[in-house]
Coordinates of C-alpha atoms in Angstrom, one line a residue:
M19 CA -13.9 -4.3 -2.9
K20 CA -13.9 -3.8 0.7
K21 CA -12.8 -0.8 2.5
K22 CA -10.1 -2.7 4.0
W23 CA -8.8 -3.3 0.5
L24 CA -8.7 0.3 -0.4
L25 CA -7.0 1.3 2.9
S26 CA -4.4 -1.5 2.4
G27 CA -3.5 -0.8 -1.3
S28 CA -4.5 2.5 -2.1
A29 CA -3.5 6.3 -1.1
I30 CA -4.7 6.4 2.6
G31 CA -3.6 2.9 3.3
I32 CA -0.3 2.8 1.9
S33 CA 0.9 5.5 4.3
G34 CA -1.3 4.1 6.9
A35 CA -0.1 0.7 6.6
I36 CA 3.5 1.7 7.0
M37 CA 2.7 3.9 9.9
L38 CA 0.7 0.9 11.3
A39 CA 3.7 -1.5 10.9
T40 CA 6.0 0.5 12.7
G41 CA 3.6 1.7 15.4
L42 CA 3.1 5.1 14.5
T43 CA -0.4 5.6 13.8
A44 CA -1.2 6.1 17.5
F45 CA -3.3 8.8 18.4
A46 CA -2.8 10.4 22.1
G47 CA -3.8 13.5 23.9
T48 CA -2.2 16.2 21.6
S49 CA -3.7 18.1 18.7
G50 CA -1.4 16.6 16.1
Y51 CA -2.6 13.0 17.1
E52 CA -6.2 14.1 17.4
D53 CA -6.2 16.1 14.0
Y54 CA -4.5 13.3 12.2
K55 CA -6.8 10.5 13.8
A56 CA -9.9 12.4 13.1
A57 CA -8.9 13.2 9.5
L58 CA -8.0 9.1 8.9
K59 CA -11.3 8.0 10.6
N60 CA -13.3 10.4 8.9
T61 CA -11.8 9.7 5.6
A62 CA -11.9 6.0 5.8
Q63 CA -15.4 5.9 7.4
N64 CA -17.2 8.1 5.0
L65 CA -15.2 7.2 1.8
E66 CA -17.3 6.0 -1.0
S67 CA -15.2 6.7 -4.1
V68 CA -11.7 8.5 -4.7
T69 CA -8.9 9.2 -7.3
V70 CA -5.8 8.4 -6.0
Q71 CA -2.4 9.4 -7.4
A72 CA 0.8 7.9 -5.8
D73 CA 4.2 8.0 -6.3
A74 CA 6.8 5.6 -4.6
V75 CA 10.7 5.8 -4.7
L76 CA 13.2 3.4 -3.4
K77 CA 16.9 4.7 -3.1
D78 CA 20.2 2.7 -1.8
N79 CA 22.9 5.2 -1.1
G80 CA 21.4 7.9 -3.0
T81 CA 21.0 5.6 -6.0
L82 CA 17.4 5.0 -7.5
L83 CA 16.6 1.4 -7.2
S84 CA 12.9 1.6 -8.2
Q85 CA 10.0 3.8 -8.8
A86 CA 6.2 3.1 -9.1
Q87 CA 3.4 5.7 -10.2
S88 CA -0.2 5.0 -10.1
N89 CA -3.5 6.8 -11.0
L90 CA -6.6 4.8 -9.8
K91 CA -10.3 5.5 -9.6
A92 CA -12.0 3.5 -6.9
S93 CA -15.5 2.9 -5.8
L94 CA -16.2 1.2 -2.8
K95 CA -19.9 1.5 -3.1
N96 CA -19.8 -0.4 -6.6
E97 CA -16.6 -2.4 -5.7
A98 CA -14.9 -1.4 -8.8
V99 CA -11.4 0.0 -9.5
S100 CA -9.7 1.2 -12.6
G101 CA -6.3 2.8 -13.2
T102 CA -2.6 2.3 -14.2
L103 CA 0.6 1.3 -12.6
K104 CA 3.9 2.4 -13.8
I105 CA 6.8 0.5 -12.4
N106 CA 10.6 1.1 -13.3
G107 CA 13.1 -1.0 -11.7
K108 CA 16.4 -2.7 -12.2
V109 CA 14.8 -5.4 -14.2
G110 CA 13.2 -3.2 -16.7
S111 CA 9.8 -1.5 -16.8
Q112 CA 6.0 -2.1 -16.3
N113 CA 2.9 -0.7 -17.3
I114 CA -0.1 -2.3 -16.1
S115 CA -3.7 -1.3 -16.7
L116 CA -5.9 -2.6 -13.7
Y117 CA -9.7 -3.1 -13.6
R118 CA -11.9 -4.9 -10.8
Q119 CA -15.5 -5.4 -12.1
P120 CA -18.1 -8.0 -11.9
E121 CA -15.9 -10.5 -14.0
G122 CA -13.4 -10.2 -11.2
L123 CA -9.7 -8.6 -11.3
V124 CA -8.6 -7.5 -14.6
W125 CA -5.2 -6.5 -15.8
K126 CA -3.0 -6.3 -18.9
S127 CA 0.6 -5.5 -19.2
D128 CA 1.5 -3.2 -22.1
A129 CA 4.0 -5.9 -23.4
S130 CA 1.3 -8.4 -23.9
D131 CA -2.3 -8.3 -25.6
I132 CA -3.8 -10.7 -23.0
Y133 CA -6.2 -9.7 -20.4
Y134 CA -5.9 -11.7 -17.4
V135 CA -8.8 -12.2 -15.1
K136 CA -8.9 -13.6 -11.4
Q137 CA -12.3 -14.2 -9.7
D138 CA -12.2 -14.2 -6.0
K139 CA -13.9 -17.6 -5.4
A140 CA -14.2 -17.4 -1.6
E141 CA -15.6 -13.8 -1.7
K142 CA -18.0 -14.6 -4.5
N143 CA -19.1 -17.9 -2.8
D144 CA -20.0 -15.8 0.2
Q145 CA -21.8 -13.2 -1.9
E146 CA -23.9 -16.0 -3.4
A147 CA -24.5 -17.5 -0.1
G148 CA -25.7 -14.2 1.2
K149 CA -22.9 -14.0 3.7
V150 CA -22.4 -10.3 3.3
T151 CA -20.5 -8.9 6.2
K152 CA -20.0 -5.5 7.2
D153 CA -16.5 -3.9 7.7
A154 CA -15.1 -4.1 11.1
A155 CA -13.9 -0.8 12.8
W156 CA -10.9 0.5 11.1
L157 CA -9.1 1.2 14.4
S158 CA -10.7 -0.3 17.6
S159 CA -10.2 1.2 20.9
Q160 CA -8.3 -1.7 22.2
E161 CA -5.9 -1.2 19.1
E162 CA -5.6 2.4 20.0
T163 CA -4.6 1.6 23.4
V164 CA -2.0 -0.8 22.7
I165 CA -0.3 1.7 19.8
D166 CA -0.6 4.6 22.4
A167 CA 1.6 2.4 24.7
L168 CA 4.3 1.8 22.1
I169 CA 4.3 5.3 21.4
G170 CA 4.6 6.9 24.5
N171 CA 6.0 10.7 24.6
L172 CA 6.2 10.5 20.9
K173 CA 2.6 12.0 21.0
N174 CA 4.2 15.3 21.5
E175 CA 6.3 15.0 18.2
F176 CA 3.1 15.6 15.8
T177 CA 2.4 19.1 14.9
S178 CA -0.9 20.6 13.5
T179 CA -1.1 23.9 11.9
S180 CA -4.4 25.4 10.9
E181 CA -4.8 27.5 7.7
S182 CA -7.2 30.1 6.7
D183 CA -9.4 28.2 4.7
G184 CA -9.9 25.7 7.4
S185 CA -7.3 23.1 6.1
K186 CA -4.5 21.9 8.3
K187 CA -1.0 20.7 8.0
I188 CA 0.2 17.8 10.1
S189 CA 3.9 16.8 10.5
L190 CA 5.9 14.2 12.2
Q191 CA 9.7 14.4 12.2
L192 CA 11.7 11.9 13.9
E193 CA 15.2 10.8 14.1
S194 CA 16.8 7.4 15.1
A195 CA 17.3 8.5 18.9
Q196 CA 13.8 9.6 19.2
I197 CA 12.2 6.3 17.8
P198 CA 11.3 3.6 20.6
A199 CA 13.5 0.8 21.2
V200 CA 10.6 -1.7 20.5
V201 CA 9.8 0.1 17.1
Q202 CA 13.6 0.0 16.3
A203 CA 13.4 -3.9 17.0
L204 CA 10.8 -4.5 14.1
A205 CA 13.2 -3.1 11.6
P206 CA 15.5 -6.2 11.2
V207 CA 12.4 -8.6 11.6
A208 CA 10.8 -6.9 8.8
F209 CA 13.9 -7.4 6.4
K210 CA 14.0 -10.9 7.5
H211 CA 10.4 -11.4 6.5
L212 CA 11.2 -9.5 3.2
A213 CA 13.8 -11.9 2.4
Y214 CA 11.8 -14.9 3.5
Q215 CA 9.0 -13.7 1.3
S216 CA 11.4 -13.2 -1.6
E217 CA 12.4 -17.1 -1.4
W218 CA 9.1 -18.2 -0.9
N219 CA 7.5 -16.3 -4.1
R220 CA 10.7 -16.6 -6.5
P221 CA 9.4 -16.6 -10.2
G222 CA 8.8 -20.0 -11.4
D223 CA 8.4 -21.5 -8.1
S224 CA 4.7 -21.9 -8.5
G225 CA 4.9 -22.6 -12.1
T226 CA 3.9 -19.0 -13.2
A227 CA 5.9 -17.2 -15.4
A228 CA 6.7 -13.4 -14.7
E229 CA 5.1 -12.2 -17.9
G230 CA 1.8 -13.5 -16.9
S231 CA 1.8 -13.4 -13.1
D232 CA -0.3 -11.8 -10.6
P233 CA -0.4 -8.0 -10.4
E234 CA 1.1 -8.0 -7.0
E235 CA 3.8 -10.3 -8.4
L236 CA 4.6 -8.0 -11.1
F237 CA 4.6 -5.2 -9.0
Q238 CA 7.0 -6.9 -6.6
Q239 CA 9.2 -8.4 -9.3
G240 CA 9.5 -4.9 -11.0
L241 CA 9.7 -2.4 -8.3
L242 CA 11.3 -4.4 -5.4
N243 CA 14.1 -7.0 -5.7
A244 CA 14.6 -8.2 -2.0
K245 CA 18.4 -9.0 -2.9
D246 CA 19.0 -5.2 -3.6
I247 CA 17.8 -4.3 -0.1
A248 CA 19.1 -7.4 1.8
L249 CA 20.1 -6.0 5.0
T250 CA 21.5 -8.3 7.6
D251 CA 23.4 -6.8 10.3
G252 CA 22.9 -3.6 12.6
V253 CA 19.5 -2.8 10.8
Q254 CA 18.0 0.5 12.1
I255 CA 15.6 3.0 11.3
Q256 CA 17.4 6.4 10.8
S257 CA 14.4 8.7 10.3
I258 CA 10.8 8.9 9.8
S259 CA 9.0 11.7 8.1
L260 CA 5.4 12.3 7.7
N261 CA 3.7 15.4 6.3
A262 CA -0.1 15.3 5.5
V263 CA -2.5 17.9 4.5
V264 CA -6.1 17.8 5.6
N265 CA -8.9 19.7 3.6
P266 CA -11.7 21.8 5.3
A267 CA -14.0 18.7 5.1
N268 CA -11.6 16.9 7.5
E269 CA -10.3 14.5 4.5
I270 CA -6.9 13.6 3.9
Q271 CA -6.1 15.4 0.7
S272 CA -2.2 14.5 0.6
Q273 CA 0.5 13.0 2.7
Q274 CA 4.0 12.1 2.0
F275 CA 5.8 9.6 3.9
D276 CA 9.7 9.1 4.2
I277 CA 11.5 6.3 6.1
T278 CA 15.2 5.7 6.0
F279 CA 17.2 2.5 7.2
T280 CA 20.8 1.8 7.6
G281 CA 22.4 -1.5 8.1
Q282 CA 24.7 -4.0 6.4
D283 CA 24.5 -6.7 3.6
A284 CA 25.9 -10.1 4.2
Q285 CA 29.2 -9.0 2.6
G286 CA 29.6 -6.1 5.3
V287 CA 28.8 -3.5 2.7
A288 CA 26.9 -0.5 4.5
H289 CA 23.7 0.8 2.9
T290 CA 21.4 3.6 3.4
L291 CA 17.9 2.8 2.2
T292 CA 15.3 5.6 1.8
A293 CA 11.6 4.9 0.8
S294 CA 9.2 7.8 0.1
L295 CA 5.8 7.8 -0.6
D296 CA 3.8 10.8 -2.4
V297 CA 0.0 10.2 -2.4
Q298 CA -2.7 12.8 -3.6
L299 CA -6.4 12.2 -3.2
S300 CA -8.9 13.8 -5.0
A301 CA -12.7 13.7 -6.1
F302 CA -13.9 12.5 -3.0
N303 CA -17.4 10.6 -3.5
G304 CA -17.5 12.0 -6.9
T305 CA -15.2 9.4 -8.8
T306 CA -16.6 6.9 -11.5
P307 CA -14.3 4.0 -12.4
D308 CA -13.8 3.4 -16.0
S309 CA -14.8 -0.4 -17.3
I310 CA -13.3 -2.5 -19.7
D311 CA -15.2 -4.6 -22.3
L312 CA -13.7 -7.9 -22.6
S313 CA -15.8 -9.0 -25.7
G314 CA -13.5 -10.0 -28.4
K315 CA -10.5 -9.7 -26.2
Q316 CA -7.9 -12.3 -25.8
V317 CA -8.5 -13.3 -22.3
Q318 CA -6.6 -15.8 -19.7
Q319 CA -8.6 -17.0 -16.7
L320 CA -6.5 -17.5 -13.6
K321 CA -7.5 -19.5 -10.5
D322 CA -7.4 -17.5 -7.3
D323 CA -5.2 -17.9 -4.5
H324 CA -7.6 -20.4 -2.7
E325 CA -7.1 -22.6 -5.7
G326 CA -3.5 -22.7 -6.0
R327 CA -2.0 -22.7 -9.5
H328 CA -3.6 -20.9 -12.4
H329 CA -4.3 -22.8 -15.8
E330 CA -4.0 -21.8 -19.3

């Protein structure tokens, strides 16, 4: 497991990816920006293992659409992960046990006795061929410059408060009028992309039943039904909120991210969609993921994305 995998799919990265997608991970010349930037970089670059607890909630007009809770142990050094994902949505509930170990990515739904295993063939072939590459810089100076230009005066909206124990509280609160037009323009594009991805990845199109699908598909099908949030007109970011706690070691200890969209669906019905993410990080560089012994278990091997459909 590469650091980029952890950053894009776990605690730091879930929030960080959202911020990058909206152009709000820029860091300019104020203490709030600089403090957040330093903490993110320090956490990302020095992280070898971590325990992650995350809670994601999606609401439409105040009504709960879906919720996902995760408890993960990750070791970048050993390229191992273990944990559970609990997903509650309109289509039902999913409890998934997840492992990443030498056999590949292993997962099991509580609705089945089958352990599904998927090996990343491309990555395995690279490793066998000795093509081990180093992770690129998490955020290059060129990327920082571009994002800085997008943000402009929003750099002044970040606040940083130092606590007596050496920790810091960092906050960003934005209303629609404060969000740059270029960032607002990304909102309808994101919803169009979501609708497109939903059509492209409909269950059954690839011959894959939902019960035995990829963990990402289980997550998407259980947590997020694009039809429930299909905003097509007047899509706008109404508000953005970020609250982070940086521990005395300058590591991201927790952060909560909230974003609210408004718009109308194809029938002209108005919606206010609120997505919230609450993340807690602990046991920095002291976490050991669990493993699963597949001996005697009912195992089904799946082909990876590079090979097309899985086989029985």
